[in-house]
Tab-separated table of C-alpha atoms in Angstrom:
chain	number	residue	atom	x	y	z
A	4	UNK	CA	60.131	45.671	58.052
A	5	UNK	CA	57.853	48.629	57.334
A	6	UNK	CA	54.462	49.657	58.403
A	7	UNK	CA	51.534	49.277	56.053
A	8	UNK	CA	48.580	51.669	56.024
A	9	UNK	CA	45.221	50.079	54.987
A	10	UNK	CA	41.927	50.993	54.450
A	11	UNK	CA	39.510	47.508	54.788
A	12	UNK	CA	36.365	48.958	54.096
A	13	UNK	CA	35.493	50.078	50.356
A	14	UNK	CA	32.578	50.416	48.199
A	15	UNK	CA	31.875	50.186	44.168
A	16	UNK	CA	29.575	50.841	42.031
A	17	UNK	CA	29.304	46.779	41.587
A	18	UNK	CA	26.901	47.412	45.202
A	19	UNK	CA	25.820	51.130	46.255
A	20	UNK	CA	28.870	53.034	45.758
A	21	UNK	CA	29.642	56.021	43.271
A	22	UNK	CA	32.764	54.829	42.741
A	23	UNK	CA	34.317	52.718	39.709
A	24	UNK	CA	36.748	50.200	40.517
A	25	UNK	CA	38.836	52.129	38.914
A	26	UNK	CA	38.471	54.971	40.633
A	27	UNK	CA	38.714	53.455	43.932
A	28	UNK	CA	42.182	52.154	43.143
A	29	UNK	CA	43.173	55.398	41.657
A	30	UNK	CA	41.212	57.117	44.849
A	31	UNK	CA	43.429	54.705	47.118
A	32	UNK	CA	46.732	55.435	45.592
A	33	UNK	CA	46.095	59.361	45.336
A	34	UNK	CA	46.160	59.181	48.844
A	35	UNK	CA	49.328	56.882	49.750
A	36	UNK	CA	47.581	54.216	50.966
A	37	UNK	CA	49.731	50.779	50.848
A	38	UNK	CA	46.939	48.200	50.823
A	39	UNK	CA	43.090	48.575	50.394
A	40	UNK	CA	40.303	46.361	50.132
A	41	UNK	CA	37.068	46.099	48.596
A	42	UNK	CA	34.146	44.954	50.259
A	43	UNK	CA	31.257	45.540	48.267
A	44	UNK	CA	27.598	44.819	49.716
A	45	UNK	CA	27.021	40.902	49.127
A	46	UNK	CA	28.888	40.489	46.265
A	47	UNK	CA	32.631	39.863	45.132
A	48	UNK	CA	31.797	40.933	41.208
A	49	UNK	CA	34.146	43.450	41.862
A	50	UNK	CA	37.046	41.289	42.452
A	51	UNK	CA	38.223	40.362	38.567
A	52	UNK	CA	37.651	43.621	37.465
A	53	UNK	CA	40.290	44.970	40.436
A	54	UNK	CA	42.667	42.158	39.503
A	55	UNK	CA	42.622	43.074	35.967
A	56	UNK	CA	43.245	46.854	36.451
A	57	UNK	CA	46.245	46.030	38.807
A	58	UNK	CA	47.871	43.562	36.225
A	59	UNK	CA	47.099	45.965	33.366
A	60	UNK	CA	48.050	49.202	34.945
A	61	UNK	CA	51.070	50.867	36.232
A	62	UNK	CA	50.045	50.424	40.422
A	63	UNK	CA	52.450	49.907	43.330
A	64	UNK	CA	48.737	48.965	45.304
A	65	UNK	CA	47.677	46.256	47.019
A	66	UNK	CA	44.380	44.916	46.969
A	67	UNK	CA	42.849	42.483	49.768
A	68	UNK	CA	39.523	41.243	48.394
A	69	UNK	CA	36.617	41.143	50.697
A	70	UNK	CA	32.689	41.069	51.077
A	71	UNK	CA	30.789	42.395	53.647
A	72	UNK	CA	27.631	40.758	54.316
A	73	UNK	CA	24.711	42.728	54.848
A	74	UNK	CA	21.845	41.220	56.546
A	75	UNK	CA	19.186	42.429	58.378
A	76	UNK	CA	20.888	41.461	61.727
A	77	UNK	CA	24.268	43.209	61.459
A	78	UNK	CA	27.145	43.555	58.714
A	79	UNK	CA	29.764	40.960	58.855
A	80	UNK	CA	33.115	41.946	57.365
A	81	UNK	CA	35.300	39.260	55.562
A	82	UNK	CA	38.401	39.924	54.461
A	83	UNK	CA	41.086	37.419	52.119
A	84	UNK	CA	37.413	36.003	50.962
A	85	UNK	CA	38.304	33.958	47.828
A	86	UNK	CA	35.415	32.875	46.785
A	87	UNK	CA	31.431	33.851	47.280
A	88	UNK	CA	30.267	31.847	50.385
A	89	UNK	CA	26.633	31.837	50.303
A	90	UNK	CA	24.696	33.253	53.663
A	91	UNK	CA	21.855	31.064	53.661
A	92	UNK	CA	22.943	29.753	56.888
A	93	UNK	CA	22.370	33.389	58.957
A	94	UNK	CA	20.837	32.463	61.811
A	95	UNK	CA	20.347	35.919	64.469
A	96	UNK	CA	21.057	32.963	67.255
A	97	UNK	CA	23.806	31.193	65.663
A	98	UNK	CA	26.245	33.691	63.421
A	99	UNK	CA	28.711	31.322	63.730
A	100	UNK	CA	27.749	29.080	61.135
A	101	UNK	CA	27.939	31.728	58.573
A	102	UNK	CA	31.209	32.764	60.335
A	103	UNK	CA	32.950	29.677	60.182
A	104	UNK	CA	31.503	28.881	56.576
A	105	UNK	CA	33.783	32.164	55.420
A	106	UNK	CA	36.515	30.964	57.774
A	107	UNK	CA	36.458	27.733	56.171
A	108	UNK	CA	37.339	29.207	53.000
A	109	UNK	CA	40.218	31.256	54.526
A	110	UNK	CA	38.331	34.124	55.405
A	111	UNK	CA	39.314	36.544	58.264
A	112	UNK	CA	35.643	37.594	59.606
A	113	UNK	CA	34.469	40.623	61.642
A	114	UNK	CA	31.713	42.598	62.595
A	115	UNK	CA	31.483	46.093	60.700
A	116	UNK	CA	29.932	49.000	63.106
A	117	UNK	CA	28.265	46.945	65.663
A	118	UNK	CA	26.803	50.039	67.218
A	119	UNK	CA	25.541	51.794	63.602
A	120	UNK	CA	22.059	52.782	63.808
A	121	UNK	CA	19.561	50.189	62.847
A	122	UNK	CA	16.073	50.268	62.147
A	123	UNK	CA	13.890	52.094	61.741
A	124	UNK	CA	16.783	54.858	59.878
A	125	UNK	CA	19.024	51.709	58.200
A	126	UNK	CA	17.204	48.183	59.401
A	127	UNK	CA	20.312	45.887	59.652
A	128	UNK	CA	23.234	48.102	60.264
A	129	UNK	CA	23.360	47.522	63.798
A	130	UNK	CA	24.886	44.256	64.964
A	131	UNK	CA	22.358	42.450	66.912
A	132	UNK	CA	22.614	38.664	66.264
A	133	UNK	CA	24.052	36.562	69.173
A	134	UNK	CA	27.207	35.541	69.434
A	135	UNK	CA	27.499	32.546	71.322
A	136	UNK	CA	31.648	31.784	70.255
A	137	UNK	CA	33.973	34.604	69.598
A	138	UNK	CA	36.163	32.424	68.958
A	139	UNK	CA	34.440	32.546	65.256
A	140	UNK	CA	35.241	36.154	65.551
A	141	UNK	CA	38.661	37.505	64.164
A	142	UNK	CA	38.118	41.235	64.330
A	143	UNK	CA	35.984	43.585	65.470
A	144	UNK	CA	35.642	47.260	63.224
A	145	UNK	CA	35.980	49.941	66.522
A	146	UNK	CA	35.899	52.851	64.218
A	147	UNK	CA	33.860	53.322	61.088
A	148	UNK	CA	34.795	57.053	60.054
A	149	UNK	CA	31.486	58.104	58.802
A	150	UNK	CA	29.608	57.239	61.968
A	151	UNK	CA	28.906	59.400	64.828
A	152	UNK	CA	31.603	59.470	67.101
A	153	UNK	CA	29.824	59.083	70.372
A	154	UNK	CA	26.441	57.413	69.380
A	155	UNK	CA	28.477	54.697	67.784
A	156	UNK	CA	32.372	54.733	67.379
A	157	UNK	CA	32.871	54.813	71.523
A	158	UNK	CA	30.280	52.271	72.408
A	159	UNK	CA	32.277	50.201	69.411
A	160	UNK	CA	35.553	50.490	71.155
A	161	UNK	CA	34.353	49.908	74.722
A	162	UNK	CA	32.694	46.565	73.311
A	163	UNK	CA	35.706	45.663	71.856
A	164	UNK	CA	38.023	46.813	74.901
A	165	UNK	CA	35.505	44.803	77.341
A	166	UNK	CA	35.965	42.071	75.098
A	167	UNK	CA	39.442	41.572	75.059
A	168	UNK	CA	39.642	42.247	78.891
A	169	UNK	CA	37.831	39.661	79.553
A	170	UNK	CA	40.263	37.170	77.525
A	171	UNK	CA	38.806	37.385	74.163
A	172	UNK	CA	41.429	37.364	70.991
A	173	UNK	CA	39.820	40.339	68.975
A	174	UNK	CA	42.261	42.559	66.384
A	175	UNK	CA	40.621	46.158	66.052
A	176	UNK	CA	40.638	47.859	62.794
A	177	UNK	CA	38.761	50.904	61.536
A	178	UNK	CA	37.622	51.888	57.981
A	179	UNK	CA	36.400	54.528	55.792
A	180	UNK	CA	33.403	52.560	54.472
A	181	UNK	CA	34.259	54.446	51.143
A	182	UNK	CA	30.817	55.028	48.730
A	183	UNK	CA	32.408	58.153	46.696
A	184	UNK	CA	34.728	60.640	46.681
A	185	UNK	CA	35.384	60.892	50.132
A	186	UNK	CA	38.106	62.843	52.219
A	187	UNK	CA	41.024	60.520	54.314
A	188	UNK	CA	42.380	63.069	55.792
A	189	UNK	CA	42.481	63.023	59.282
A	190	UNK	CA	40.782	60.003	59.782
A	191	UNK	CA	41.405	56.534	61.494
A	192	UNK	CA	43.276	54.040	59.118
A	193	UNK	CA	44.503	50.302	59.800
A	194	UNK	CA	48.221	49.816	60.260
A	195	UNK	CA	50.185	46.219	60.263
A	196	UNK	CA	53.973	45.663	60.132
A	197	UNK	CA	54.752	43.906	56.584
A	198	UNK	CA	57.810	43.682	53.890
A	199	UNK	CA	58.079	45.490	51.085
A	200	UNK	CA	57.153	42.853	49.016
A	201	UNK	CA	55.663	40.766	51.554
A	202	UNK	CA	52.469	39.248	50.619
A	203	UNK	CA	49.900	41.059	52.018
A	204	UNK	CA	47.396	38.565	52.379
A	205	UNK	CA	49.559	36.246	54.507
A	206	UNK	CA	50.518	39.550	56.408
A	207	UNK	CA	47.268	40.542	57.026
A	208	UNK	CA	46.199	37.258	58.284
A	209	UNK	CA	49.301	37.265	60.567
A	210	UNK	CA	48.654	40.510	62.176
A	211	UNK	CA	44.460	39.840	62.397
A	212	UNK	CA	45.665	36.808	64.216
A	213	UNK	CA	48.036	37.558	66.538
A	214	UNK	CA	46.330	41.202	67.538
A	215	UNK	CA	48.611	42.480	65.958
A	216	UNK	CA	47.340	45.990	64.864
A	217	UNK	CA	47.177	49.810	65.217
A	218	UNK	CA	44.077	51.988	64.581
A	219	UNK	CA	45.282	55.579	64.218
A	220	UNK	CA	44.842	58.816	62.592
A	221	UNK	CA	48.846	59.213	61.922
A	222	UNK	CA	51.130	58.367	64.915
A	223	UNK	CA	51.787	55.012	65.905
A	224	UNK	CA	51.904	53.890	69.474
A	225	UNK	CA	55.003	51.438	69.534
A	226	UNK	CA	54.934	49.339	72.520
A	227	UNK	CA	57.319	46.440	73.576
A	228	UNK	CA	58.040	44.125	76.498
A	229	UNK	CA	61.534	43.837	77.682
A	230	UNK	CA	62.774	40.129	77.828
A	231	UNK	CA	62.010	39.259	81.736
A	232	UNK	CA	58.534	40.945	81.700
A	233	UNK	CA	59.910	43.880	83.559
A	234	UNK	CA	59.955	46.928	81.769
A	235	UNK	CA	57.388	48.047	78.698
A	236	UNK	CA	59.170	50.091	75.899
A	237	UNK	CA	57.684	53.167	74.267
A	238	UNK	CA	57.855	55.201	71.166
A	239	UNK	CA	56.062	56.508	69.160
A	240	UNK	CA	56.351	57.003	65.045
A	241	UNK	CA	54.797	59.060	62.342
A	242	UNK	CA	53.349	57.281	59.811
A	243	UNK	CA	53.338	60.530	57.465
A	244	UNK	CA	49.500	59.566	56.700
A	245	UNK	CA	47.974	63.090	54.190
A	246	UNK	CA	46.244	65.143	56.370
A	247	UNK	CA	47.064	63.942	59.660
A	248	UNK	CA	46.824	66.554	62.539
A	249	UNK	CA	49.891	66.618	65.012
A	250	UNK	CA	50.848	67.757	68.662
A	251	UNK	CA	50.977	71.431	68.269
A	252	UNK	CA	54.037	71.283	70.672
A	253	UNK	CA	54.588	67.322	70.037
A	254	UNK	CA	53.611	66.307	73.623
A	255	UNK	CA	50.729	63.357	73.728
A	256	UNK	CA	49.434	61.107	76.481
A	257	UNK	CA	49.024	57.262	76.345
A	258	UNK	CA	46.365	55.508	78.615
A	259	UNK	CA	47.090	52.032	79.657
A	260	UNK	CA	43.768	50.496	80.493
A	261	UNK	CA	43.512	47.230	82.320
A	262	UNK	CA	40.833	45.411	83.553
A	263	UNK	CA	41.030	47.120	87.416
A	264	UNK	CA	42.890	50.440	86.549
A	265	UNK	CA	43.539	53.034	84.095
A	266	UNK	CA	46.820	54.386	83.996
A	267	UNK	CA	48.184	57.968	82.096
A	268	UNK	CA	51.657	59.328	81.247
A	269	UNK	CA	52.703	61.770	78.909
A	270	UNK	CA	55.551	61.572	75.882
A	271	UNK	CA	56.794	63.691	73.417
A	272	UNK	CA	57.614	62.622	70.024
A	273	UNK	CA	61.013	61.959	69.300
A	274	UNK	CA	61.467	60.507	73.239
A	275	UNK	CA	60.994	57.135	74.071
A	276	UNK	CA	60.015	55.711	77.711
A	277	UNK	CA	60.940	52.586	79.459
A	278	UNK	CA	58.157	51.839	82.333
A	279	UNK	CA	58.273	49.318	85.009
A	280	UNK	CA	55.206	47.011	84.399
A	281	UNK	CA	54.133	46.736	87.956
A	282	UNK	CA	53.591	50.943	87.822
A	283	UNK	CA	50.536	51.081	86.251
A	284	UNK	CA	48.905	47.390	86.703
A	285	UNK	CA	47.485	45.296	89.316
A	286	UNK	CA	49.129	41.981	90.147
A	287	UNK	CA	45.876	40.155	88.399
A	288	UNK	CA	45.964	42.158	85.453
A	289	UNK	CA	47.687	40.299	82.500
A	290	UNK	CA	45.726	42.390	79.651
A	291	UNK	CA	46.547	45.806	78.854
A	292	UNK	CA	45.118	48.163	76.045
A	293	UNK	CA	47.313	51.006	74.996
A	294	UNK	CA	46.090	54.165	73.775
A	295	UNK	CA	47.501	57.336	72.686
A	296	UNK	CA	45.733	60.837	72.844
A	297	UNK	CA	46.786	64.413	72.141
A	298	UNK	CA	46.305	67.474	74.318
A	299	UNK	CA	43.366	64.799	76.914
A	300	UNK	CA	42.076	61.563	77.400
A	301	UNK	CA	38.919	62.242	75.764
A	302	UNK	CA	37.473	60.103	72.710
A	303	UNK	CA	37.298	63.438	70.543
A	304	UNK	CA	41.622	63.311	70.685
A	305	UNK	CA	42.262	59.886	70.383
A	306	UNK	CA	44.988	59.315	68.046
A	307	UNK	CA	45.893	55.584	67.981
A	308	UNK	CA	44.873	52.235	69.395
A	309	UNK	CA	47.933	49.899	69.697
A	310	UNK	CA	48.505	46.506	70.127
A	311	UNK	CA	46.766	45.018	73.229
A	312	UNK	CA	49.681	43.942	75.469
A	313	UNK	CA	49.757	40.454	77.205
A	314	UNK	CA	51.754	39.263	79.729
């Protein structure tokens, strides 16, 4: 078992991107990145000519093909999209009939950077349609690396942390939202556990699924729950992502957030913890969101979103 970095949101030049296929792929591996996908702009063109690069060229990549829609209520992410599935049915009061048409097909669906600015600077690029079902939902993008952090990356993760604390099943992932040449370093990538040769698409759909996921600029935020219930296990693990920032003196702080408390201890790497449950929760809480920072608790040093814990 080994832990896969992706990057799920990528651009070509077959929508509004600078970049080649080609040179995403090349982009991609230049940087160590395990898995990527591309997700151009209401199209899947780009999909044969990635296939045919991999088969033809000397790659250890993986590629999950995608589409994001792009309509003028919101973008909708898809991900392990096989096939073009026409949006005719967008409806601002119903998205689930265009969500469950890509689902139908195999399709994990999610909302790209519900809280991007829309109209009147980029008319569509906010999510606004109403979702009625989340249930239709698999995913929800928290952290789009290009976008303001406070004007639109935290009000994305508080949507998707009141979400799930109210019971919903939402995996969080980030992406670059690639159009060029851009710089990874540093930035929020999408982690799942995976074989070596596992295929990715099944992996992908297993992680999506079960929550299963880690959004993080480096250092992973390993969390398990002993057999009875009891105790929560910690550790954390360095994903040795290029240009990730660490601990000056290795000490960070994980939040556990529940739905009537928030709860903070500190860990150094290397260490690993072993908390009674009952310390930091509520008798009533069964949901808990971990979160690991460096130096405070405040969005600017966030380093990774793990796994939502429930019990």
């Amino acid at each position: 078992m080994m832990f896969k970095r992706l990057e799920l949101h990528n651009h070509t030049t077959e929508s509004d991107s600078s970049l080649t296929c080609k040179e995403l792929i090349e982009l991609m591996e230049n940087d160590k990145v395990d898995v990527f996908a591309i997700t151009d702009h209401n199209t899947i063109s780009g999909h044969s000519i990635i296939k045919e690069l991999l088969n033809k060229g000397d790659y250890k990549i993986k590629c999950i093909y995608g589409m994001e829609y792009t309509t003028y209520y919101g973008h909708i992410l898809c991900l392990n999209l096989p096939v073009y599935v026409p949006w005719d049915s967008i409806d601002f009061f119903k998205p689930e009939l265009l969500f469950n048409a890509a689902k139908s097909k195999g399709a994990l669906v999610g909302i790209a950077h519900p809280f991007s600015f829309g109209a009147p600077f980029a008319k569509g690029c906010k999510f606004e349609m109403k979702v009625n079902d989340f249930s239709s939902v698999d995913f929800i993008e928290v952290f789009n690396n290009p976008e303001p952090l406070h004007e639109v990356n935290e009000k994305g993760l508080l949507w998707w942390e009141e979400l799930v604390l109210e019971g919903k099943h939402l995996a969080a992932t980030c992406g670059m939202d690639l159009h060029g040449h851009w710089d990874m370093g540093n930035q929020y990538a999408t982690y799942i556990e995976g074989e070596p040769d596992g295929n990715i698409d099944a992996e992908l759909e297993k992680a999506i699924h079960t929550g299963n996921t880690w959004v993080s600029k480096g250092m992973l935020l390993i969390c398990s729950v002993s057999d009875k219930g009891e105790y929560l296990k910690i550790k954390l693990l360095d994903a040795k992502k290029p240009g990730f920032i660490p601990s000056e003196n290795g000490k960070y702080i994980i939040n556990f957030k529940t739905k009537t408390k928030s709860f903070t201890t500190d860990i150094e790497e290397g260490s690993e913890l072993s908390l009674p449950v009952h310390s930091f929760k509520n008798e009533e809480d069964k949901i808990i969101i971990p979160k690991l920072f460096v130096k405070d608790t405040s969005i600017e040093n966030l380093v990774c979103i793990s796994p939502v814990i429930h019990l």
